[in-house]
Tab-separated table of C-alpha atoms and ligand atoms in Angstrom:
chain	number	residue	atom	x	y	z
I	19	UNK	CA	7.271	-14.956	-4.797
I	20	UNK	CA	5.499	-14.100	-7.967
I	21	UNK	CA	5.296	-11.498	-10.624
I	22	UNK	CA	5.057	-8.014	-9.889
I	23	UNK	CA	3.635	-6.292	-12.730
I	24	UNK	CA	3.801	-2.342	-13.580
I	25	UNK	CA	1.714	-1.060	-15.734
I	26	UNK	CA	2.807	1.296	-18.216
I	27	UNK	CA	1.182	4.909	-18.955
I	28	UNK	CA	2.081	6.460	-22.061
I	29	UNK	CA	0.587	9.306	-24.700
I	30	UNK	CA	1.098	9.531	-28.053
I	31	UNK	CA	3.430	6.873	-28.471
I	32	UNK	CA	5.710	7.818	-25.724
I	33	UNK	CA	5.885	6.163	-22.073
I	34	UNK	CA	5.126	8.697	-19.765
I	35	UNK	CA	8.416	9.087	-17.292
I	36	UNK	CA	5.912	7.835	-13.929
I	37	UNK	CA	6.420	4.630	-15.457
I	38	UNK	CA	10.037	4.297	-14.950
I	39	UNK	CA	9.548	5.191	-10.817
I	40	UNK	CA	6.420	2.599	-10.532
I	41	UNK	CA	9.337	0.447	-12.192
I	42	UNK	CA	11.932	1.589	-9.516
I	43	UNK	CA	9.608	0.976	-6.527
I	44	UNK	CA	8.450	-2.798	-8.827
I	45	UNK	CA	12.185	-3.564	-8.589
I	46	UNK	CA	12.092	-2.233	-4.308
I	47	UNK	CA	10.052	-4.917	-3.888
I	48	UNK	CA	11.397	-7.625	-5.791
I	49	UNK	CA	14.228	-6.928	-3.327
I	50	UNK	CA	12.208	-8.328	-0.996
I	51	UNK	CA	10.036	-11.071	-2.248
I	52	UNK	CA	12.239	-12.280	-5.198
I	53	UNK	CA	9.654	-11.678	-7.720
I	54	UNK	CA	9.841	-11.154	-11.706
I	55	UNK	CA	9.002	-7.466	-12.456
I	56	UNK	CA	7.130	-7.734	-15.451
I	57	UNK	CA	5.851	-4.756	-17.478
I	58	UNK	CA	2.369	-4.543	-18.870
I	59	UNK	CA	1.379	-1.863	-22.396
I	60	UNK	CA	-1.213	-1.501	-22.992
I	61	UNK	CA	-2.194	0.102	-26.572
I	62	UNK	CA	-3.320	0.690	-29.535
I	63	UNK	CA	0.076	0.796	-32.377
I	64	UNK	CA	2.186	1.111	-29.127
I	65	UNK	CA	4.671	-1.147	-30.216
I	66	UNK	CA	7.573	1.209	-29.593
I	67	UNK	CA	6.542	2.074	-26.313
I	68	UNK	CA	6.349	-1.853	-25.267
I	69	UNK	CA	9.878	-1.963	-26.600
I	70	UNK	CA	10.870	1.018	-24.882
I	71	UNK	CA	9.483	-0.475	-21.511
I	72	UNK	CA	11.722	-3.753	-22.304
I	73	UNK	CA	15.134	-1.740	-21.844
I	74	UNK	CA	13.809	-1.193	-18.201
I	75	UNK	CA	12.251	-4.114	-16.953
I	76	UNK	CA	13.539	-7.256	-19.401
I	77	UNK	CA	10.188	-8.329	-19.674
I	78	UNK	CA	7.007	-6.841	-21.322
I	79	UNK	CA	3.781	-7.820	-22.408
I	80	UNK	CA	2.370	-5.831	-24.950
I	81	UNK	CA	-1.484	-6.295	-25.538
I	82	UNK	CA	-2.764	-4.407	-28.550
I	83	UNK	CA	-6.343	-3.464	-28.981
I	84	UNK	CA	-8.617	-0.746	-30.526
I	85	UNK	CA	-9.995	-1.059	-27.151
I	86	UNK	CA	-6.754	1.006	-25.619
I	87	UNK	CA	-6.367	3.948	-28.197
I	88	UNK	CA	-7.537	6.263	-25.239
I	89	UNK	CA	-7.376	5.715	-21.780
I	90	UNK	CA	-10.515	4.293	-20.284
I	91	UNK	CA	-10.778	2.683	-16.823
I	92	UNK	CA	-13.746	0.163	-18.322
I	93	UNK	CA	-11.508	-1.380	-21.085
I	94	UNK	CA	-7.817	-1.134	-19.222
I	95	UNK	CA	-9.126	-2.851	-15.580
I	96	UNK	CA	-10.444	-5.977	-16.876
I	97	UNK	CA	-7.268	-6.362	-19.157
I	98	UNK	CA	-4.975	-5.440	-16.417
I	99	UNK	CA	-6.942	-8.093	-14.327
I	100	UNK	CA	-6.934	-11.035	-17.003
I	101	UNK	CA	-3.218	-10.568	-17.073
I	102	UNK	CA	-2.315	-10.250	-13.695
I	103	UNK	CA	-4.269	-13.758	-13.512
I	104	UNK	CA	-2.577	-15.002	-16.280
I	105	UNK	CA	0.747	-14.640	-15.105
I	106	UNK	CA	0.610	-15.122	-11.515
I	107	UNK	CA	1.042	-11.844	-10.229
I	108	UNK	CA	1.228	-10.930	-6.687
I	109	UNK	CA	1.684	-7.244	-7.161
I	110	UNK	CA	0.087	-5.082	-9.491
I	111	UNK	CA	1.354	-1.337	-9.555
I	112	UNK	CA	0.821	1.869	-11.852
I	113	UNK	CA	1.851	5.688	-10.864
I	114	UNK	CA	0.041	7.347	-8.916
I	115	UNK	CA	-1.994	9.403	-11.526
I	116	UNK	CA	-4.997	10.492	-12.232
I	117	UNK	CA	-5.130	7.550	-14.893
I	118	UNK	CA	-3.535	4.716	-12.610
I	119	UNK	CA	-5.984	6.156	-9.286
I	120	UNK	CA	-8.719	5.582	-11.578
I	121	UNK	CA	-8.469	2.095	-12.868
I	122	UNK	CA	-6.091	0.299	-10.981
I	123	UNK	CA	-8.866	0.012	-7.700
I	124	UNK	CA	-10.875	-1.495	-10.011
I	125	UNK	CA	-8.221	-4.447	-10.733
I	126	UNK	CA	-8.007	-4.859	-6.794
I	127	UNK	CA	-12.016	-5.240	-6.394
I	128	UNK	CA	-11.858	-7.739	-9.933
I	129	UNK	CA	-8.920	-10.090	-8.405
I	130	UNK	CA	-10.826	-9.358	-5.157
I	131	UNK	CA	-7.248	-8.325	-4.572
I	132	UNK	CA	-5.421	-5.929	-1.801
I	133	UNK	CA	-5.283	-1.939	-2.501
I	134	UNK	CA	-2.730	0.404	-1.368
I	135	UNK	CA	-2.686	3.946	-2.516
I	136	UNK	CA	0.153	6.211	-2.844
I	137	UNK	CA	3.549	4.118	-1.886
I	138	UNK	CA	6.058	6.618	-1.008
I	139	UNK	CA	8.117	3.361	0.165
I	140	UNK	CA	8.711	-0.455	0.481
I	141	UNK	CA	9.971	-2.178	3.598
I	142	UNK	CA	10.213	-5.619	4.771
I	143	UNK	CA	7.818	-6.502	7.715
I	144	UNK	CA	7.970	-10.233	9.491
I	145	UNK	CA	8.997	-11.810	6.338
I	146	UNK	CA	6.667	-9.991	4.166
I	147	UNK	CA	6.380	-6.868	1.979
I	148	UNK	CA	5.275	-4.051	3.589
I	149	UNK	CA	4.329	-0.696	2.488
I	150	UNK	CA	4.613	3.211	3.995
I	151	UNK	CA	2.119	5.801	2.618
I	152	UNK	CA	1.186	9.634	3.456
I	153	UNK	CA	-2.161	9.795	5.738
I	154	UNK	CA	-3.510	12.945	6.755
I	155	UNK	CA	-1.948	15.432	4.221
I	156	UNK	CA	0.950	13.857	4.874
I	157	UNK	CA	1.302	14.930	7.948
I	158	UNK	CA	1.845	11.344	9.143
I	159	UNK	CA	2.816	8.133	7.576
I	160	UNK	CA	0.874	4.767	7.941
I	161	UNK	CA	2.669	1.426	7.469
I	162	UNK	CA	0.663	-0.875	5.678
I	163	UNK	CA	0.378	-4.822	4.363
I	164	UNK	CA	-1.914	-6.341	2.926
I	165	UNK	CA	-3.179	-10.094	3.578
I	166	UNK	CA	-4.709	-10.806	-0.096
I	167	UNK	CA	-2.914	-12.986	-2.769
I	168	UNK	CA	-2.901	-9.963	-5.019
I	169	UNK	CA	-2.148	-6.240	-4.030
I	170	UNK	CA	-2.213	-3.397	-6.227
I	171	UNK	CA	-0.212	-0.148	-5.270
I	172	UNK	CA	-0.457	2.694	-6.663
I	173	UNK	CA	3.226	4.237	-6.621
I	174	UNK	CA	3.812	8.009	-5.681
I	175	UNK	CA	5.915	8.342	-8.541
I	176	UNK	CA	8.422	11.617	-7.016
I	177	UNK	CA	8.927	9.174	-4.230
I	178	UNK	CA	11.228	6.717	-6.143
I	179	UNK	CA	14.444	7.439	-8.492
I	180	UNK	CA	13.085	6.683	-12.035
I	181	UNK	CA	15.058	3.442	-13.424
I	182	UNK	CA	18.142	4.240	-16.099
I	183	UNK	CA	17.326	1.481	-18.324
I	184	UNK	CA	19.697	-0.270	-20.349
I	185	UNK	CA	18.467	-4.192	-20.105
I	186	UNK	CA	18.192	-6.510	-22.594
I	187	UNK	CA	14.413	-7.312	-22.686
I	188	UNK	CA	11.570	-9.035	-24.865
I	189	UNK	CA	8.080	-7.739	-25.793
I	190	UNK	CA	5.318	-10.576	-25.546
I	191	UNK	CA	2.884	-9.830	-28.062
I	192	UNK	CA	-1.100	-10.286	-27.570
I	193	UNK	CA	-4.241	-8.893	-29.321
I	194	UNK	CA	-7.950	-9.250	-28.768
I	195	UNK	CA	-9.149	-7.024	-25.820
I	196	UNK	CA	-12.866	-6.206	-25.800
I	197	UNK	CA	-13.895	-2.676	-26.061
I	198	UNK	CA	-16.463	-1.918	-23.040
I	199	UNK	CA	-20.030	-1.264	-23.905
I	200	UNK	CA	-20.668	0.611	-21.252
I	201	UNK	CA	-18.240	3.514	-21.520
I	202	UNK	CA	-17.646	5.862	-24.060
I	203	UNK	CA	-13.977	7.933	-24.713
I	204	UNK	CA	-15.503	11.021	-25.581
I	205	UNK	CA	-12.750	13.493	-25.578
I	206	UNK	CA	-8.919	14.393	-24.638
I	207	UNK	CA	-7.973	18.259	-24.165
I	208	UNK	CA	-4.268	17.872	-24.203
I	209	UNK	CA	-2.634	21.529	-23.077
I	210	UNK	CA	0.409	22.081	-25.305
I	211	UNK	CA	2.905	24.029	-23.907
I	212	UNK	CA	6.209	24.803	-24.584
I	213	UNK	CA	7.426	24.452	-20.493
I	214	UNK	CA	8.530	21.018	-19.141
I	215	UNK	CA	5.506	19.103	-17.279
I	216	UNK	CA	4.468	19.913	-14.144
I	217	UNK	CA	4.927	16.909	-12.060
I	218	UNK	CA	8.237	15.934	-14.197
I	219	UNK	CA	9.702	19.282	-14.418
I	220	UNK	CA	13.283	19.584	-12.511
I	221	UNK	CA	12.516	23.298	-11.504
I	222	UNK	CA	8.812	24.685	-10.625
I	223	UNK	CA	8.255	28.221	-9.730
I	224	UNK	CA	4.640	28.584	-8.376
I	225	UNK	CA	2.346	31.465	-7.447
I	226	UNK	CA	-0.516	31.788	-4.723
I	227	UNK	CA	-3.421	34.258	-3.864
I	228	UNK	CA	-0.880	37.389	-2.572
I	229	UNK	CA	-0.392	38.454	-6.827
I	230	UNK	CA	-4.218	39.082	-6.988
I	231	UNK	CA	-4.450	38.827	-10.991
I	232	UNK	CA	-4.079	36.661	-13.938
I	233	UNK	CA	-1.609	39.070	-15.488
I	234	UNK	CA	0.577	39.262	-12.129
I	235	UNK	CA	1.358	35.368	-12.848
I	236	UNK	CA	3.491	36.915	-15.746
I	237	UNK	CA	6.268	37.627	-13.442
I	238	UNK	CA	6.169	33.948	-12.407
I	239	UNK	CA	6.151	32.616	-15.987
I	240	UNK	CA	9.011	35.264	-16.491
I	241	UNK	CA	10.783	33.517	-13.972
I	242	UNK	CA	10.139	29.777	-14.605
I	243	UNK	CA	10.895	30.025	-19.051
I	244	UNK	CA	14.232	31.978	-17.181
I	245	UNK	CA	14.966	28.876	-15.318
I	246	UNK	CA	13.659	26.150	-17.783
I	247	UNK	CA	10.544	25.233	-15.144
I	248	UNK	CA	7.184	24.431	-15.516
I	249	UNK	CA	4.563	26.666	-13.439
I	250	UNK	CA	2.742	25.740	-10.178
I	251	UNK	CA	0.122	27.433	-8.553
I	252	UNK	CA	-1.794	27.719	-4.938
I	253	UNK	CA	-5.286	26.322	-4.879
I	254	UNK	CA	-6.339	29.670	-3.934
I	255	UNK	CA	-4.985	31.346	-6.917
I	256	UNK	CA	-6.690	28.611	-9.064
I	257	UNK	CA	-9.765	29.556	-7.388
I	258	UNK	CA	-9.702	32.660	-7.666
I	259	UNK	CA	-8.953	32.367	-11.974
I	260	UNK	CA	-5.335	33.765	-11.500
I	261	UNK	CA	-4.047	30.078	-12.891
I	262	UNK	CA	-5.304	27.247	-14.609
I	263	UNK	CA	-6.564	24.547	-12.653
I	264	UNK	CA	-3.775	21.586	-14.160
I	265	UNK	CA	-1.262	24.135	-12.855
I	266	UNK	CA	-2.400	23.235	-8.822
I	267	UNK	CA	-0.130	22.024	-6.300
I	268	UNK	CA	-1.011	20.431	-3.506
I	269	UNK	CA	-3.479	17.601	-1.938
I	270	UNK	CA	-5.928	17.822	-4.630
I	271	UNK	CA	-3.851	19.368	-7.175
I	272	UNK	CA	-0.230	17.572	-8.407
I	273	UNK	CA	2.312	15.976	-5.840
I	274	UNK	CA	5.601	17.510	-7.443
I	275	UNK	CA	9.203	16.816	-6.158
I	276	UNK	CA	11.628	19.509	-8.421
I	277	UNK	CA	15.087	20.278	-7.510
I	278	UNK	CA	13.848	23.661	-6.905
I	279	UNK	CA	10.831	24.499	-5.972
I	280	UNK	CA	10.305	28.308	-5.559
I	281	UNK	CA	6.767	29.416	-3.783
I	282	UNK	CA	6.286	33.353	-4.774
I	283	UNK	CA	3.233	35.008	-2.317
I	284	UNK	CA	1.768	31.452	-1.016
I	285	UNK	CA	1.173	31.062	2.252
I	286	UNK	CA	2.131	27.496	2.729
I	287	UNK	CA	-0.996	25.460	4.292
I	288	UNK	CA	-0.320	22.281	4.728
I	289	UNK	CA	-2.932	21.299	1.908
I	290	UNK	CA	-0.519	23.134	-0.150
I	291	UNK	CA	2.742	21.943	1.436
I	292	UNK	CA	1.276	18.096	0.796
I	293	UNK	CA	2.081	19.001	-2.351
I	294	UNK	CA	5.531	20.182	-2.715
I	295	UNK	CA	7.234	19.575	0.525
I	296	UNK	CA	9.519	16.808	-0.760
I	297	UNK	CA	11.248	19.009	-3.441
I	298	UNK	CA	14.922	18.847	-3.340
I	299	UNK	CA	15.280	22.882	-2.457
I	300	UNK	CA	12.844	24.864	-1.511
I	301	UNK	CA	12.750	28.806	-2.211
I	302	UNK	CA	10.008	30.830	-0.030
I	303	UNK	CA	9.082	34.762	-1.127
I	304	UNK	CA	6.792	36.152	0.706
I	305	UNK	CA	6.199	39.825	2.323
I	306	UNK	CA	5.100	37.923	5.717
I	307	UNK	CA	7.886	37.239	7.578
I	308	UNK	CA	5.555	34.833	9.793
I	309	UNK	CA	4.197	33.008	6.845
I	310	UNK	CA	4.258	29.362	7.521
I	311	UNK	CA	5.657	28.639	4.038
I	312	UNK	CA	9.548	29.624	5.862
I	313	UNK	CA	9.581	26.700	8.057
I	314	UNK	CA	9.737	24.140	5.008
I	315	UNK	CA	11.688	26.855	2.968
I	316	UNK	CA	15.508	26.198	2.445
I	317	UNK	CA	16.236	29.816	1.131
I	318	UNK	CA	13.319	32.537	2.447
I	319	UNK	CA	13.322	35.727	1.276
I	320	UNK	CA	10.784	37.952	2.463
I	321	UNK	CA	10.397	40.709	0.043
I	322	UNK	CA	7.580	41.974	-2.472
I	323	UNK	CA	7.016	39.777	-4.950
I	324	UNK	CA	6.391	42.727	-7.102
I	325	UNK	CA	9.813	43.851	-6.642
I	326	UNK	CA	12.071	40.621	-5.910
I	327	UNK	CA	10.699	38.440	-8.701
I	328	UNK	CA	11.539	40.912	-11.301
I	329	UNK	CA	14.654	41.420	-10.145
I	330	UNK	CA	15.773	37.997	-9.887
I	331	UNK	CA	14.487	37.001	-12.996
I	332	UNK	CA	16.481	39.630	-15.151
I	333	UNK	CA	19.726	38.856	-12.504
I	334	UNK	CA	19.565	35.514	-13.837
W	419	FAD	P1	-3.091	32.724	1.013
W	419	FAD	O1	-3.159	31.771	2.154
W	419	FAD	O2	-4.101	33.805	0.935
W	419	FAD	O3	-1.623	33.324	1.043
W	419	FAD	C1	-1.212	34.393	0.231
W	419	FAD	C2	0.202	34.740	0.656
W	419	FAD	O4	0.709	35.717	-0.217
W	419	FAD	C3	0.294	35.283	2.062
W	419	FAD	O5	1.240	34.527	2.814
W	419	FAD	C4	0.784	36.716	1.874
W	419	FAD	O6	1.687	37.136	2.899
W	419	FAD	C5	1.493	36.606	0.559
W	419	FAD	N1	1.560	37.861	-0.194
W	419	FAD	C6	0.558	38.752	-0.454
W	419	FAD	N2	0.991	39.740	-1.238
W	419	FAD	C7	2.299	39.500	-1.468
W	419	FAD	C8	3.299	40.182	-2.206
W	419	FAD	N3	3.027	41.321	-2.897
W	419	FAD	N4	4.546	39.660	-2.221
W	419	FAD	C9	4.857	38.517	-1.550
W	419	FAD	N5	3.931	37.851	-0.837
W	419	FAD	C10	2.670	38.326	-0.806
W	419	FAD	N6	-4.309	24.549	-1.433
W	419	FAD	C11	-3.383	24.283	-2.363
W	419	FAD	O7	-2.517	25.125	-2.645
W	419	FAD	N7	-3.406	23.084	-3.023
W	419	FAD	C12	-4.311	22.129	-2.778
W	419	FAD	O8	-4.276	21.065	-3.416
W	419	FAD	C13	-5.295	22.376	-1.786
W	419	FAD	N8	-6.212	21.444	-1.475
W	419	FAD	C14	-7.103	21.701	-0.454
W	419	FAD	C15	-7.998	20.705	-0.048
W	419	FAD	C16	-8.886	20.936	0.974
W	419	FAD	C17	-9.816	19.846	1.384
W	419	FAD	C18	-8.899	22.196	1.610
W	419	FAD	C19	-9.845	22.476	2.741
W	419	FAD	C20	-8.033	23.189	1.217
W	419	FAD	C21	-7.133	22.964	0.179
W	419	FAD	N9	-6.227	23.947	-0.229
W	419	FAD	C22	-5.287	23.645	-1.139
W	419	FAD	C23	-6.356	25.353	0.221
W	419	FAD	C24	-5.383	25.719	1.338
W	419	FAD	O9	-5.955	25.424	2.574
W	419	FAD	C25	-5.079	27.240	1.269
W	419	FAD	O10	-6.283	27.955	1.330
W	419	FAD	C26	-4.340	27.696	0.025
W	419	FAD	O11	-3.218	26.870	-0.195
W	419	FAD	C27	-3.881	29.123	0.195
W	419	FAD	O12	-3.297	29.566	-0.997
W	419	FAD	P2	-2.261	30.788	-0.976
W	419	FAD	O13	-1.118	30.446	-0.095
W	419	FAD	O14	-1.991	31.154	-2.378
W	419	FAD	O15	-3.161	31.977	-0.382
């Protein structure tokens, strides 16, 4: 039994909503071991976010340092590290992002610690805590534990119900992280956009190869700003310059989980369907009746997507 600590992501002075699911699955395991589930900030005038952290998880520790204005892997995994000594921890987790995936294995090889990728679940196993996480696309799901003192998990965040908040917590103040010499932040390209995030958005209407042009994705922008969504996209479409490459679903794109997920003229291969497949609903259009994309498809509706998208979008 000791302290499971979640690190916090956050952007310009907000804490990004993964944090709040690595806190639900912090709090699955405490369940099990009995441990304190203690939050870590890391920042630069992130005061606010610390405190924001505190209504979720009681306690935080809040280290600010020039060192953490941007996110860098070479300044956040020895502080991560240093703390997770400090306080005994037995668990270190952070969402499964592309800033948690990049730092957080190099905390595990620094504590010479555990590392388990992409939790989707927490179970108890002989006394211990155990772990279940997608292998092979996710086509099959590998139960793992791990021996060392210290394990760090990175959480798939769609996998756990983001914690409501509401406790009465503290914020630990500390300063005086070191800002590595041998890594530079040289710049952030932050795509503004009026739609909800991708991988937080309740509703994601996403387009594949079968619209053939940039401009075609119009009808599936029509239809997500109609429903309030954010925009997904095949690999293939991203490929072939019909989408922007942050707008990919799928194995090596974003692992989404909507309430509705609506697929217009994708085919659904699996690399895609590793992806998407645990959204709530799923909606399928597609002019091929035998396109695999039906058999994980709630509502199918094969039609043009020329013709049905349209439709629907000025129906609703
Ligand atoms: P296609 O398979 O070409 O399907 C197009 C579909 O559109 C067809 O089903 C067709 O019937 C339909 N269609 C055509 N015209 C219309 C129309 N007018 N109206 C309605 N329907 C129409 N893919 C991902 O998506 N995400 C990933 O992260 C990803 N990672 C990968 C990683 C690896 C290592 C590999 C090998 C592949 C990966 N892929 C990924 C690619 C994946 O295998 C597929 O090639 C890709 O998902 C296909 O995209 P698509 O369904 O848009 O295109």
């Amino acid at each position: 039994m000791g302290t499971i600590l979640v690190v916090a992501e956050h952007l310009e002075g907000k804490l990004k909503a993964a944090t709040l699911n690595t806190v639900a699955f912090a709090n699955a395991v405490s369940a099990i071991d009995g441990g304190d589930v203690v939050g870590l900030v890391l920042g630069a005038g992130a005061e606010s976010v610390a405190k924001e952290l505190a209504a979720h998880c009681g306690r935080v520790v809040y280290v600010d340092s020039p060192a953490f204005k941007d996110v860098l892997a070479e300044a956040y995994a020895p502080a991560v590290a240093d703390i997770a000594k400090e306080l005994g921890a037995t668990v270190v987790a952070a969402a499964s992002t592309s800033v948690g995936k990049d730092y957080l294995p190099r905390v595990a090889a620094t504590l010479d610690g555990g590392m388990i990728s992409d939790a989707i679940a927490v179970f108890e196993h002989d006394g211990d805590v155990a772990y279940k996480r997608p292998v092979l696309s996710g086509n099959a799901i590998a139960r793992v534990k791990s021996e060392a003192d210290v394990t760090c998990v990175t959480v798939r965040t769609t996998a756990f119900e983001a914690t409501t908040g509401g406790v009465s917590g503290t914020v630990e103040s500390r300063s005086g992280a070191a800002t590595p010499d041998n890594a530079k932040f040289v710049a952030f390209h932050l795509v503004k956009s009026d739609r909800p995030e991708l991988t937080e958005a309740s509703v994601v209407v996403a387009g594949g190869r079968g619209l053939k042009s940039a401009e075609a994705f119009g009808i599936i922008e029509g239809l997500a700003d109609k429903l309030g969504g954010a925009v997904g996209a095949s690999r293939a479409a991203v490929d072939s310059g019909y989408a922007p490459n942050d707008w990919q679903v799928g194995q090596t794109g974003k692992i989404v989980a909507p309430n509705l997920y609506i697929a217009v003229a994708i085919s659904g291969a699996i690399q895609h369907l590793a992806g998407m497949k645990g959204s709530k609903t799923i909606v399928a259009i597609n002019k091929d009746a035998e396109a695999p994309i039906f058999q994980v498809a709630d509502y199918g509706l094969v039609a043009d997507a020329f013709n049905a998208v349209p439709e629907l979008t000025s129906k609703l």
